[in-house]
XYZ file of C-alpha atoms in Angstrom:
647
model
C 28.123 77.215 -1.096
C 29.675 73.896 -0.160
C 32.318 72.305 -2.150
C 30.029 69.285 -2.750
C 26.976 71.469 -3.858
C 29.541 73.059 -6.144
C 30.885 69.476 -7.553
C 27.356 68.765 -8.567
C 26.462 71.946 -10.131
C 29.701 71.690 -12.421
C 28.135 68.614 -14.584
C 25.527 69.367 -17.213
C 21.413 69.130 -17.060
C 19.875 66.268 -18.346
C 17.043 67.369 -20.194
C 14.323 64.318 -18.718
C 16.195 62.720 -16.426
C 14.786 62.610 -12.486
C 16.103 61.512 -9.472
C 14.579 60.856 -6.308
C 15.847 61.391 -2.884
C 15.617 61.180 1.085
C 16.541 60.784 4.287
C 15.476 58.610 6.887
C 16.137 56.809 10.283
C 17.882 53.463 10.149
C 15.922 52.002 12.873
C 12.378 52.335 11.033
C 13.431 49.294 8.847
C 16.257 47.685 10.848
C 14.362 47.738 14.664
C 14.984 45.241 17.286
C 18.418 43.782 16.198
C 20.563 46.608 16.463
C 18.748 48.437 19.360
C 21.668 48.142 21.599
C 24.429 49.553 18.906
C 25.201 52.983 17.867
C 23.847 52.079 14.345
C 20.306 52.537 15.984
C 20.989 56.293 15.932
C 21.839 56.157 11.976
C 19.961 57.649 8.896
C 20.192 56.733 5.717
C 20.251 59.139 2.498
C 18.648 57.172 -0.110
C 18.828 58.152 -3.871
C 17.404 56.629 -6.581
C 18.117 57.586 -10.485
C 14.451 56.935 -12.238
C 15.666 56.677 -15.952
C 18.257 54.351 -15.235
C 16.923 52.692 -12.070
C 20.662 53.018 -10.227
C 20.043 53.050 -6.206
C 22.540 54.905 -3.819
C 22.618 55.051 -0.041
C 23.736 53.958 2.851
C 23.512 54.330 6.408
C 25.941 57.304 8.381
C 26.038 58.309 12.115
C 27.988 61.502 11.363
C 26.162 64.961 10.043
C 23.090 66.738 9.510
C 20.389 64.883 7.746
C 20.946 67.543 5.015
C 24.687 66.762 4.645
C 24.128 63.308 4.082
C 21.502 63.723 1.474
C 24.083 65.863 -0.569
C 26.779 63.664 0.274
C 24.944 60.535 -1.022
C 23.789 62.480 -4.356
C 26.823 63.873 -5.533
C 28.140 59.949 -4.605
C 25.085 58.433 -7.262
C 26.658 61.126 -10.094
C 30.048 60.378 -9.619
C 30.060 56.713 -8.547
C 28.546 55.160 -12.037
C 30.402 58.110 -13.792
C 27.146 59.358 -14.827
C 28.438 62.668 -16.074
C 25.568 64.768 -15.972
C 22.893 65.774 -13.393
C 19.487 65.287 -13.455
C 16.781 68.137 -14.961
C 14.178 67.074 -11.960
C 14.826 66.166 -8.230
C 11.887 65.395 -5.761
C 12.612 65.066 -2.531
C 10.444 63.047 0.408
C 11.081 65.725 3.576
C 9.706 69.031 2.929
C 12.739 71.069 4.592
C 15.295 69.283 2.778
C 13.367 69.790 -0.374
C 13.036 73.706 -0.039
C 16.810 73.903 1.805
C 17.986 72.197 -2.034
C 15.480 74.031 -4.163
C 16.737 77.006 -2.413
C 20.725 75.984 -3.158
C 20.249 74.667 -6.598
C 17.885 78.077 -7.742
C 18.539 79.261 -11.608
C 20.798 76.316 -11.834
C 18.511 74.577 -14.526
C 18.060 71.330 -11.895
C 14.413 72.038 -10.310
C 13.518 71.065 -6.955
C 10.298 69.843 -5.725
C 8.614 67.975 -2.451
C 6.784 64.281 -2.819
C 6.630 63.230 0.604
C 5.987 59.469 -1.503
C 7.643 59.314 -4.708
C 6.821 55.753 -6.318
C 10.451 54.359 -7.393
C 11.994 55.607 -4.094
C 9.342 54.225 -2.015
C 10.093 50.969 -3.957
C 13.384 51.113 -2.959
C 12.632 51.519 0.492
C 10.906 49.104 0.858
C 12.881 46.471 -0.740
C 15.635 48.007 1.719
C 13.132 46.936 4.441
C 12.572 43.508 3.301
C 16.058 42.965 3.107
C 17.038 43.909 6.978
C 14.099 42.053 7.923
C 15.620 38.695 6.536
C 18.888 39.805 7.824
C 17.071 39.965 11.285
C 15.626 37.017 10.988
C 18.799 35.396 10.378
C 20.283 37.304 13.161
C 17.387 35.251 15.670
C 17.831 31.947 13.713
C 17.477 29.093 16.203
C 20.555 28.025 18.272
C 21.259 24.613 19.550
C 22.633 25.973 22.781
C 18.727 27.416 23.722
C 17.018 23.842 21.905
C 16.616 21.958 24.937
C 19.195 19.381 24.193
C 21.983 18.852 26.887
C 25.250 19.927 27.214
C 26.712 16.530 27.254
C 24.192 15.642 23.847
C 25.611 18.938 21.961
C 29.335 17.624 23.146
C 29.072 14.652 21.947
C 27.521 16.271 18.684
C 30.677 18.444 18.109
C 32.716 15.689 17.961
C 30.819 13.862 15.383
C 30.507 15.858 13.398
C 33.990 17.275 13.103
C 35.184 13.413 13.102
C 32.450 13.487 9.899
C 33.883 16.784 8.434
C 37.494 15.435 8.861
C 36.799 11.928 7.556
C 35.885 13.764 4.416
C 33.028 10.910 3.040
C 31.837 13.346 -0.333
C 35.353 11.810 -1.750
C 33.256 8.312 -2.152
C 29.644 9.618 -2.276
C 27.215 12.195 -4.041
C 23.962 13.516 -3.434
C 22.495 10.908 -5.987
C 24.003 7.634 -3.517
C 20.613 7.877 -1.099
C 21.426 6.206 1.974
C 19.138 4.625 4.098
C 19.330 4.524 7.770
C 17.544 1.240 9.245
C 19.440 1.113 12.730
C 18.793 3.206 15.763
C 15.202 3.828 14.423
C 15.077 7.083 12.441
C 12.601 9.836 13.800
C 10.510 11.441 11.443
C 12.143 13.152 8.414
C 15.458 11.622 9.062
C 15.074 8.107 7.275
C 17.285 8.437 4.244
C 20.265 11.113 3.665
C 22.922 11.741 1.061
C 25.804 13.307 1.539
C 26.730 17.109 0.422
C 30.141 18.486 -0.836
C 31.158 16.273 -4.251
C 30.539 19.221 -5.527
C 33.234 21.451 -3.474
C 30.399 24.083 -2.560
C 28.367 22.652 0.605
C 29.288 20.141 3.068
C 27.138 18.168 5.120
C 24.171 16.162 5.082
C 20.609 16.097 3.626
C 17.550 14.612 5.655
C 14.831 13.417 3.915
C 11.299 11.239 4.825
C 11.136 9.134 1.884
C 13.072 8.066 -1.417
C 10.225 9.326 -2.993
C 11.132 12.638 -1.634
C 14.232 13.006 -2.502
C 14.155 11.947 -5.994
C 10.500 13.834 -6.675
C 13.011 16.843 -5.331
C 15.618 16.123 -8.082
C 13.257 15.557 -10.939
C 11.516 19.098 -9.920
C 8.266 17.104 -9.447
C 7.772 18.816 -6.039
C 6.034 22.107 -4.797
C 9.691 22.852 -2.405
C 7.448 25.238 -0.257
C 5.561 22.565 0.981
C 8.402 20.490 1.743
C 9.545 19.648 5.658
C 13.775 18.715 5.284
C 16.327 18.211 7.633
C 19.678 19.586 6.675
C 23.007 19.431 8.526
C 25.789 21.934 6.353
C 29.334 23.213 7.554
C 29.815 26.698 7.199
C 32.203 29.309 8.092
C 32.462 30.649 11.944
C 31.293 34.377 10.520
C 28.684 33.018 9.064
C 27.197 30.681 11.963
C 24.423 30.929 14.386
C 26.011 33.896 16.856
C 24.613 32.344 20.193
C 26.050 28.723 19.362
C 29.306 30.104 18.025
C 29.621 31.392 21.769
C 28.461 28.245 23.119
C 31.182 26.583 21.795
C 33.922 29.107 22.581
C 32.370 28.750 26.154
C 32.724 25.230 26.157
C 35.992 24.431 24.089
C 33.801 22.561 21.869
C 35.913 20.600 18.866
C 35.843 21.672 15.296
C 37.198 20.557 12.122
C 38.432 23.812 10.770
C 37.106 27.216 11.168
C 35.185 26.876 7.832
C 33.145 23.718 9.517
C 31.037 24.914 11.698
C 28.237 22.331 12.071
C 24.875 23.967 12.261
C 21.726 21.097 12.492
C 18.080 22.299 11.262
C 14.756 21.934 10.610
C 12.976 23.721 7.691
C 9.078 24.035 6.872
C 6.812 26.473 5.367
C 5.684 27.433 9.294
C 8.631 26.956 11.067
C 12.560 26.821 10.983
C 13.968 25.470 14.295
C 16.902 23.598 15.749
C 16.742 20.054 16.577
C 14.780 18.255 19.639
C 16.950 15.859 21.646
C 16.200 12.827 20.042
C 16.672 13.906 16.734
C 20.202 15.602 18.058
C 21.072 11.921 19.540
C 19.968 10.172 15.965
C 22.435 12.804 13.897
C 25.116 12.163 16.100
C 25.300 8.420 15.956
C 24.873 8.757 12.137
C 27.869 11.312 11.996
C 30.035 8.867 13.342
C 29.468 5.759 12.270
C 29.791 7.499 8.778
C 33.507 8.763 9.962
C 34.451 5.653 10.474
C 33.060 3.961 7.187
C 35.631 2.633 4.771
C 35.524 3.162 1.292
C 35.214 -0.802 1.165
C 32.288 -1.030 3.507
C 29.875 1.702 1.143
C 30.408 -0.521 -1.944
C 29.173 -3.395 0.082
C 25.692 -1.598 -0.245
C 24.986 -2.153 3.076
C 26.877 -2.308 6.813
C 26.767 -1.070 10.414
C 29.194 0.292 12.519
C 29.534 0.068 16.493
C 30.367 3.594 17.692
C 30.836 5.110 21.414
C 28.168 7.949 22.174
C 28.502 9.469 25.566
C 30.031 6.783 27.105
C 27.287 4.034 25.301
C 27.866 1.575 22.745
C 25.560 2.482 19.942
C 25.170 0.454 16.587
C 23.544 2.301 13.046
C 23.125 0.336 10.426
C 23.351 1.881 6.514
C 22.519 0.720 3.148
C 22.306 2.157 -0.073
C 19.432 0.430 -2.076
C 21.098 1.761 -5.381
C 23.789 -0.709 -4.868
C 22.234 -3.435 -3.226
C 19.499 -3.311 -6.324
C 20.837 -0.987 -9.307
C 18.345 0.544 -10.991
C 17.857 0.142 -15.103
C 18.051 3.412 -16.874
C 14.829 4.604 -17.614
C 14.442 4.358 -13.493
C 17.132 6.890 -13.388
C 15.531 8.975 -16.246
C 12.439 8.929 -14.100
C 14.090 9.896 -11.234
C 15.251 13.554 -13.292
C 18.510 12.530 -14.521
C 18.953 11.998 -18.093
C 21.472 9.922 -20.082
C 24.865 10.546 -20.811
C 25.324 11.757 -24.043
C 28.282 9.620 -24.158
C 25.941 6.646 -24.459
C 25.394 7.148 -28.260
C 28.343 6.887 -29.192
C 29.179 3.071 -29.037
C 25.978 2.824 -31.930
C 27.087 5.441 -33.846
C 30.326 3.791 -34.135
C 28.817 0.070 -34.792
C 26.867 2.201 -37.854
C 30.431 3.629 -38.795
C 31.445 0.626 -39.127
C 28.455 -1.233 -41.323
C 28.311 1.630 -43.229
C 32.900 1.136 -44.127
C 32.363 -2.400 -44.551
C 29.534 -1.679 -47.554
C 31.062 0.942 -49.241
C 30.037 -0.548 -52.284
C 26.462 -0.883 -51.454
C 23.803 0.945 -53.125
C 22.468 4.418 -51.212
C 19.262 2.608 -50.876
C 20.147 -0.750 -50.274
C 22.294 0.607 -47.057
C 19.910 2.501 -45.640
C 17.137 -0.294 -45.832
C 20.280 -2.619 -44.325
C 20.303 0.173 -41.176
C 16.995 0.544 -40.971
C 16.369 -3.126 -40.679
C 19.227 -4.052 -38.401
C 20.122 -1.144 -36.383
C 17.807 1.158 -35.021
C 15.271 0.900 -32.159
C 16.501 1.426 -28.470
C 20.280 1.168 -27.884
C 19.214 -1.101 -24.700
C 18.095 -3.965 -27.179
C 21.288 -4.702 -29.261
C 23.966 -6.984 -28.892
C 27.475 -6.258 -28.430
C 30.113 -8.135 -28.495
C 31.869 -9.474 -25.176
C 34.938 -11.513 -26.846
C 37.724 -9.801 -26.128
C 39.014 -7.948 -23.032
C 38.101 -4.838 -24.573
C 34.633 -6.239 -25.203
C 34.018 -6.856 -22.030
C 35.749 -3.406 -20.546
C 33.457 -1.844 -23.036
C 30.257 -3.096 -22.213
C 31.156 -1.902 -18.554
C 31.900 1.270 -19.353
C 28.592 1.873 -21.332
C 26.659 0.173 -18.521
C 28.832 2.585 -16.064
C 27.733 5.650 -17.772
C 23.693 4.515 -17.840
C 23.890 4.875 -13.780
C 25.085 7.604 -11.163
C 27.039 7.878 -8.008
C 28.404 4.930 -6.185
C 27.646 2.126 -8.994
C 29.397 4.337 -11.580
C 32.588 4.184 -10.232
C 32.085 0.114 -9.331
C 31.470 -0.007 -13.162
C 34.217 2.036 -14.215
C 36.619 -0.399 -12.170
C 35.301 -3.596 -13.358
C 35.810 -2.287 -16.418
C 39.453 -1.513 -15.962
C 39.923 -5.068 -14.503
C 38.811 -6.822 -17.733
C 41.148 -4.090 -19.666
C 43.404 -1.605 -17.892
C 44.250 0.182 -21.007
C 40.402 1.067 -21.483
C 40.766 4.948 -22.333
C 37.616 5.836 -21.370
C 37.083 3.931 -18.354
C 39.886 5.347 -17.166
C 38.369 9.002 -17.675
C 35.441 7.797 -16.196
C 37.228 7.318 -12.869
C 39.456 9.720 -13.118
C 36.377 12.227 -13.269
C 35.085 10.383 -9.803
C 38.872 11.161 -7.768
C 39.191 14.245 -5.489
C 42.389 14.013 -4.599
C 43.540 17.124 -7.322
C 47.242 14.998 -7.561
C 46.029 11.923 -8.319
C 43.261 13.084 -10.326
C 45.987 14.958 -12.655
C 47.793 11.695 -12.519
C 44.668 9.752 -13.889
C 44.180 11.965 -15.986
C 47.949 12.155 -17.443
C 47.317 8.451 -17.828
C 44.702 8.546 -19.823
C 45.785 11.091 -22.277
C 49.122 8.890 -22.665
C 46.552 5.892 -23.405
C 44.676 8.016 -25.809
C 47.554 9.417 -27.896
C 49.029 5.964 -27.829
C 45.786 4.374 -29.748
C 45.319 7.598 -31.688
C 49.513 7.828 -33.101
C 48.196 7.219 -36.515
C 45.683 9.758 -36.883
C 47.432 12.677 -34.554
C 48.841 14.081 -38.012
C 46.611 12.933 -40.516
C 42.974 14.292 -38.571
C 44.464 17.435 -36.790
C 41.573 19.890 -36.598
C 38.484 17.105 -37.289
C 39.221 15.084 -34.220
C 35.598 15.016 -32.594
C 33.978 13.718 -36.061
C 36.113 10.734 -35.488
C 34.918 8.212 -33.246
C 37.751 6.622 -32.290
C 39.491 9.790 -31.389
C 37.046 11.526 -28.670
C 38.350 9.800 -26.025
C 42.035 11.836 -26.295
C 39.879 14.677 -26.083
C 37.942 14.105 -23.334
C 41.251 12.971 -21.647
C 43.010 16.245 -22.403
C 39.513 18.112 -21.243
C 40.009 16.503 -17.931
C 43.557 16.856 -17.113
C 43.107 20.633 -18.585
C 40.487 21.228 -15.883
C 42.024 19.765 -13.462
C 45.551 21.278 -13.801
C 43.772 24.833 -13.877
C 41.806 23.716 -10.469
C 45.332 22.763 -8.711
C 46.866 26.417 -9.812
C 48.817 24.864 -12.843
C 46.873 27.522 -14.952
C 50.167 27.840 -18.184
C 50.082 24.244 -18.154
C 46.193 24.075 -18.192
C 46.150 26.882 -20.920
C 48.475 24.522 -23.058
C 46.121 21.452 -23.064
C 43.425 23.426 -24.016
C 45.202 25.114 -27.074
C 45.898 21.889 -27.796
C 42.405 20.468 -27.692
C 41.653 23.725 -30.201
C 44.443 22.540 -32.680
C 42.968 18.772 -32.739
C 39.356 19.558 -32.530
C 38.760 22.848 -34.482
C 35.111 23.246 -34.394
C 35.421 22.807 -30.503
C 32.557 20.827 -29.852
C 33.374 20.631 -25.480
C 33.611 24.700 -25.766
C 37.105 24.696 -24.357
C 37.235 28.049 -25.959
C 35.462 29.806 -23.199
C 37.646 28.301 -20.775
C 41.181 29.049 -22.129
C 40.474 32.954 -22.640
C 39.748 33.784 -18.984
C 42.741 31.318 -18.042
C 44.811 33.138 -20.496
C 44.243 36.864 -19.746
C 44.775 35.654 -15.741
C 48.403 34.860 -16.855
C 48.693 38.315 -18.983
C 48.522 36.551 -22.418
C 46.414 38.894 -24.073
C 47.024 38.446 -27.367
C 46.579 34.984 -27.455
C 43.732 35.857 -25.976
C 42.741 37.586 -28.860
C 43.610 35.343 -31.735
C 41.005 32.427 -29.947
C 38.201 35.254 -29.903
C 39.439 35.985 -33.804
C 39.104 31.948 -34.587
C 35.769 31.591 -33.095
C 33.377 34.911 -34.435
C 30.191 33.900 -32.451
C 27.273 35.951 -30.855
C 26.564 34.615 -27.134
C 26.733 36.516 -23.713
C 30.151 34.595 -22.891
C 31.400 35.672 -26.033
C 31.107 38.826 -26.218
C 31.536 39.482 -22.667
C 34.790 37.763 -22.752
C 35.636 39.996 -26.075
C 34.954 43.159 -24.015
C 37.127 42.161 -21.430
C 39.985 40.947 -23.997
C 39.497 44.603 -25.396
C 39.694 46.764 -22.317
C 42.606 44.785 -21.172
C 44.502 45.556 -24.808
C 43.050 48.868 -25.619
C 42.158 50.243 -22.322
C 38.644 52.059 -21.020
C 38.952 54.836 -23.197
C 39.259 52.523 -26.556
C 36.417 52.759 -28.611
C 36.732 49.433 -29.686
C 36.280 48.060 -25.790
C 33.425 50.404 -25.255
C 31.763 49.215 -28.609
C 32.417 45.197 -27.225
C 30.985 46.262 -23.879
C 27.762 47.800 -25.538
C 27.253 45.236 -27.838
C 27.722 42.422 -24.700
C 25.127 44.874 -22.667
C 22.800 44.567 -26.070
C 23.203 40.822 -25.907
C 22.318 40.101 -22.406
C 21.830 42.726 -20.357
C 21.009 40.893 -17.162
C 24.766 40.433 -16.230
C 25.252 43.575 -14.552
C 21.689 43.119 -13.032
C 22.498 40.122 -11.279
C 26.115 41.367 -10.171
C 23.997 44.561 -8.594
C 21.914 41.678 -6.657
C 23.425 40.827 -3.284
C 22.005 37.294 -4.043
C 24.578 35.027 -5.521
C 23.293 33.610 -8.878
C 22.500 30.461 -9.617
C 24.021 29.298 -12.800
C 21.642 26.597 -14.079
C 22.555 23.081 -16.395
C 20.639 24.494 -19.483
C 19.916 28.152 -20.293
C 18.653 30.403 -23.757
C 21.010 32.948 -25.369
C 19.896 36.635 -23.574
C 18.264 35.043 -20.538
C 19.130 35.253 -16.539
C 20.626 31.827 -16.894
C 23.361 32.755 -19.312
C 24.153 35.911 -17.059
C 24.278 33.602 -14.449
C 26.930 31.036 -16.236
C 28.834 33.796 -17.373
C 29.323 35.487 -14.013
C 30.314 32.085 -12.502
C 32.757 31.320 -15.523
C 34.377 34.956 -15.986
C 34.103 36.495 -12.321
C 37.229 35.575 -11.072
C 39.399 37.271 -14.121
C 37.068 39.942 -13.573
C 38.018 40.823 -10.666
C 41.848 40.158 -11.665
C 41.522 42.778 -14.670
C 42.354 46.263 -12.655
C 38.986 48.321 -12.862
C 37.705 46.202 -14.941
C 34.215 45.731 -12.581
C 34.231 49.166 -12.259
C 34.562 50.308 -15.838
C 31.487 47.825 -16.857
C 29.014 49.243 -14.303
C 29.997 52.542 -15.339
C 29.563 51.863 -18.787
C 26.575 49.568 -18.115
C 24.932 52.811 -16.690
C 26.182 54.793 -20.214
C 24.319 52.268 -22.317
C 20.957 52.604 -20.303
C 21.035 56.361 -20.527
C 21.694 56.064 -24.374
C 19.021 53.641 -24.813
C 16.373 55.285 -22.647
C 17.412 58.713 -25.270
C 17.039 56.134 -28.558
C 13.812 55.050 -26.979
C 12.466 58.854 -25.991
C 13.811 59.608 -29.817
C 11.846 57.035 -31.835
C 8.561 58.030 -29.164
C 8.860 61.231 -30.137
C 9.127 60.431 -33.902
C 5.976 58.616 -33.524
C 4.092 61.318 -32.031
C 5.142 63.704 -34.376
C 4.091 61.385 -37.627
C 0.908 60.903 -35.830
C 0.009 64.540 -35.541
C 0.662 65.286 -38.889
C-alpha cells in the first residue's frame, strides 16, 4: 500500500461528507495556446469537497493518471487541515474508481463511479472558462501585426514614454475631461482624461462624447454596449507577448519596465489594436501633453507645437470645466455628490445664532432658525469682510467642484489668507509629491493646533463635536496617511493615537487604520487596547480582532479561533473572495455582511495579513473548520425537524 494511500486512511470517516474526483487531459480545456509546450501532454487531478465546496487540482506531467489522483486527494485533506476523510468518494473514470474502491475496501470510505458528478463537472467547467480567457488574452491584438508602420509605432514609443515620464496625473484626474479640438479627432477619441491620480492605472481614457463619459461615472450607462478607447501602462510580464518582442527587436524606448504602453479598442464585438490614423492621433496627443506645463492646464485651454516623424504637428486642448465651471447640482448630475464638508460652514453660522440667544425662549429660537436659516445652503449670504471671509468663501466654493478647479480654488483661497487651515488641507490632499505632501500637511496641523491652543486641554476626547476644531483633525488625518504611505509607519501610528485621544468617538474611523499599522511594527498590545476602546460588530472589526488574537495567543488559542469564527459568522465572503483569482473591487459605499465589506476589508488588512507568519494560512484552514461545523449544525437542526414531524 503506498505511503500516501496510508496517510489518508490514518484520518477519521466523516459520516456525510463526499468528495468528488478525476483525472483528465490538460489540453481538452487549454487547446491551441500551449500546443507547442510540454504542458500539452499534462493531466490534471481535480478534487472537489461537496459539503464544503473546497476545489483542489492542478495540472502534472509526471506519473500515472492514478498517482496523481491520490496525490491531489490526500493534498485537498491535508492542505485546508481538514482532519478527516470523507464517508463517500465518486470518481469520473471507471478504472480509477474500481483501482480506489479496490485500495480503500473495509476502510469505512466507499468508492463508487459517476462518469458526471454535478459539483465536479461545475468545477470543470469553470476551469475551462477560465483558460479560455487566459487564451484569449494570450491572442490579444498586437500593434506590431495592426497595420501601422514601423516608423508610426516608433514614433509612438517615444510619446508615450515622454507622457509616462512627464508624469501629468500629478495636475489632473479622471474628472478634468479634456477635449481635443486640434488635429481632428477620429471617432471615439474626442475627449480623454487622464488615469493614475489614483496610483493604480496609468494612462489615458478615450471617449466619443462628454455625455459619455460622465453618463459612465453617474452609472447611467449599459457599459456592455459601450465602444472606448483606452491607452494604460502596464508591466512588461503582463503586456501583449508579440509587441513586447517587437520592441526588444527594435530597441524601442520605454519609461520604466512597469510602462509598457499598450493602445486599444474595446466593444461588445470586437477588441482590436489601433488603425493608423488613430495610432498617428494618440501620438501627437501623448506629446503635446508631455510637454504641457502645469501653468498652461489652468489656462483651460492651449496648444502645443510638437515634432512627429520629422513633421511639425500642432494639438490643441481645452478643458471646458475650467474654461466654464460648472454649478453644483451640474456636478451632482454628473454622479458625484457633495462634500460632506460643505455643511459645515451652516452648521457653524447656527452655532453661532443659537450662543448669541442663549437667553431666548426654546420656541422663540427655533421659529428664529426656521425663519432665517434653512432652505438650500447655495442661497445664504456669507460674509466676505475680512481675509478670512474671503479665504472662506473659496474654500467652500473649492469643495462644491472637482479636479482641476478645486485646486485653483483652494489657492485663491490661500492668497486672500495663507493661514486658512483648511484650504491648506485642501491642497495638501491634491500634492503627489509624498515629501511635500507631508510638509503641507505638517503645516497645516501646526496652523490647526495654533488656532485650537485654547481648547487642546479643555475638549480632549470631544474634538469632532466642535466646529472650530475639525480642521486639526482632518490635518492630523492627512499627514497620518501620508507618513504611513512614505514608510514612516511609528510616526504615522502616533498621529493617529493622537487623533483617538482628541476625538474619542472617532468619527474619520482612524481606528481601523492604526491597528493594522500597529501589529506591522509588532505592537500588539497596543493593538489590543484600541480593539478594547472601540467594542463594535463589523467585518473590519472583528477580522482585525482575530488577527490581533492569533498574533498574541497563537493558532491554537481558543480565544483567536472563537474571533476567527465569529468574523467568518459576520461576513463570510472574505475568504470567498481571497479564493477568487479576481482581485476585488472594494466599492465607496457597502452594507455590514455583504461582498463590498469583504472587499474593503481585504484591501485595508491584506498587507498585515500577509506580514502575520501563517496567518493566511491559519484563516483558510479555519475558514474550512467553520463550514464543516455549520453544514453539521445545519444537518442537526434538519434532522430535529424531521424527527418532530414524524412524531
Amino acid at each position: 500500500m503506498s505511503t500516501a494511500i496510508e496517510r489518508f486512511l490514518s484520518y477519521a470517516v466523516q459520516p456525510g461528507a463526499q468528495w468528488q474526483g478525476g483525472v483528465f487531459d490538460f489540453a481538452e480545456i487549454v487547446g491551441g495556446p500551449l500546443a507547442d509546450t510540454p504542458m500539452a501532454e499534462a493531466k490534471v487531478a481535480l478534487w472537489v469537497s461537496c459539503e464544503l465546496e473546497i476545489v483542489q487540482g492542478k495540472p502534472s506531467i509526471e506519473g500515472t493518471s492514478f498517482e496523481l489522483l491520490i496525490s491531489e486527494l490526500l493534498e485537498l485533506l491535508e492542505t485546508n487541515h481538514l482532519g478527516y476523510r470523507p464517508a463517500l468518494i465518486s470518481v469520473t473514470n471507471k478504472d480509477l474508481a474500481m483501482q480506489l474502491k479496490e485500495r480503500l475496501s473495509g476502510s469505512g470510505t466507499e468508492v463508487t463511479w459517476d462518469a458526471e458528478p454535478e459539483f465536479w463537472c461545475e468545477v470543470r467547467d469553470d476551469m475551462a472558462n477560465h483558460f479560455s480567457e487566459f487564451a484569449a488574452a494570450s491572442l490579444a491584438p498586437s500593434l506590431a501585426s495592426s497595420g501601422c508602420s514601423g516608423s508610426q509605432i516608433r514614433a509612438f514609443s517615444e510619446a508615450a514614454a515622454a507622457f509616462y515620464q512627464a508624469r501629468p496625473w500629478r495636475f489632473l484626474d479622471d474628472t478634468d475631461l479634456l477635449k481635443i479640438q486640434t488635429p481632428k479627432p477620429p471617432k471615439y477619441l474626442k475627449h480623454a482624461t487622464v488615469l493614475g491620480a489614483g496610483g493604480r492605472e496609468f494612462g489615458l481614457g478615450f471617449y466619443d462624447s462628454a455625455e459619455t463619459h460622465w453618463g459612465m461615472r453617474a452609472q447611467r450607462l449599459d457599459m456592455g454596449s459601450l465602444a472606448v478607447f483606452s491607452l494604460t501602462f502596464s508591466p512588461i510580464s503582463e503586456a501583449i507577448e508579440e509587441d513586447v518582442a517587437y520592441w526588444n527587436d527594435h530597441n524601442l524606448p520605454l519609461a520604466t519596465g512597469d510602462a509598457f504602453p499598450q493602445f486599444l479598442f474595446y466593444s461588445r464585438e470586437e477588441t482590436r489594436a489601433p488603425k493608423p490614423k488613430e495610432l498617428e492621433f494618440l501620438t501627437i496627443v501623448l506629446a503635446a501633453l508631455a510637454e504641457t506645463s502645469e501653468e498652461e492646464m489652468d489656462s483651460g485651454e492651449w496648444s502645443k507645437q510638437v515634432a512627429i516623424q520629422g513633421k511639425n504637428r500642432r494639438c490643441k486642448i481645452s478643458i471646458p470645466d475650467l474654461l466654464e465651471p460648472p454649478a453644483r447640482t451640474e456636478w451632482i448630475d454628473r454622479g458625484l455628490m457633495p462634500d460632506q464638508r460643505g455643511n459645515e460652514r451652516h452648521f457653524r453660522l447656527i452655532q453661532s445664532v443659537m450662543a448669541q440667544n442663549k437667553g431666548m425662549d426654546v420656541d422663540q429660537l427655533n421659529e428664529l432658525l426656521n425663519t432665517q436659516y434653512t432652505g438650500s445652503i447655495d442661497d445664504f449670504d456669507y460674509p466676505s469682510a475680512t481675509p478670512f471671509d474671503r479665504a472662506e468663501n473659496l474654500y467652500y466654493a473649492a469643495i462644491d467642484t472637482y479636479g482641476r478647479r478645486r485646486i485653483q480654488l483652494a489657492r485663491q483661497a490661500l492668497q486672500e489668507d495663507p493661514s486658512h487651515i483648511e484650504a491648506n488641507v485642501l491642497l495638501a490632499d491634491s500634492t503627489h509629491d509624498a515629501a511635500q505632501r507631508i510638509d503641507r500637511f505638517t503645516s497645516a496641523v501646526e496652523l490647526a493646533e495654533s488656532d485650537c491652543d485654547d481648547l487642546l486641554k479643555s475638549e480632549v476626547g470631544r474634538f469632532w463635536e466642535i466646529s472650530k476644531t475639525r480642521p486639526l483633525i482632518r490635518a492630523k488625518h492627512g499627514l497620518a496617511i501620508s507618513l504611513a504611505s512614505d514608510g514612516q509607519a511609528n510616526e504615522a501610528i502616533s498621529e493617529m493615537l493622537d487623533i483617538l485621544r482628541l476625538n474619542q468617538n472617532d468619527n474619520l474611523g482612524v481606528r481601523y487604520e492604526v491597528i493594522p499599522l500597529l501589529l506591522r511594527q509588532n505592537r500588539e498590545q497596543e493593538a489590543s487596547d484600541v480593539l478594547n476602546q472601540y467594542p463594535e460588530e463589523s467585518g473590519p472589526w472583528l477580522y482585525l480582532k482575530a488577527q490581533v488574537e492569533y498574533r498574541a495567543k497563537g493558532p491554537n488559542s481558543p480565544n483567536a479561533q472563537r474571533a476567527m469564527a465569529n468574523a467568518f459568522k459576520f461576513n463570510p465572503h472574505v475568504v470567498e473572495l481571497l479564493m477568487d483569482e479576481t482581485p476585488p473591487m472594494a466599492a465607496e459605499q457597502y452594507t455590514l455582511g455583504s461582498p463590498e465589506e469583504a472587499a474593503m476589508v481585504i484591501e485595508d488588512q491584506q498587507e498585515s495579513w500577509m506580514e502575520t507568519d501563517g496567518f493566511v494560512e491559519w484563516m483558510f484552514a479555519r475558514f474550512a473548520v467553520w463550514q464543516r461545523e455549520l453544514l453539521q449544525r445545519k444537518r442537526r437542526a434538519s434532522n430535529a425537524k424531521r424527527k418532530k414531524r414524524t412524531k
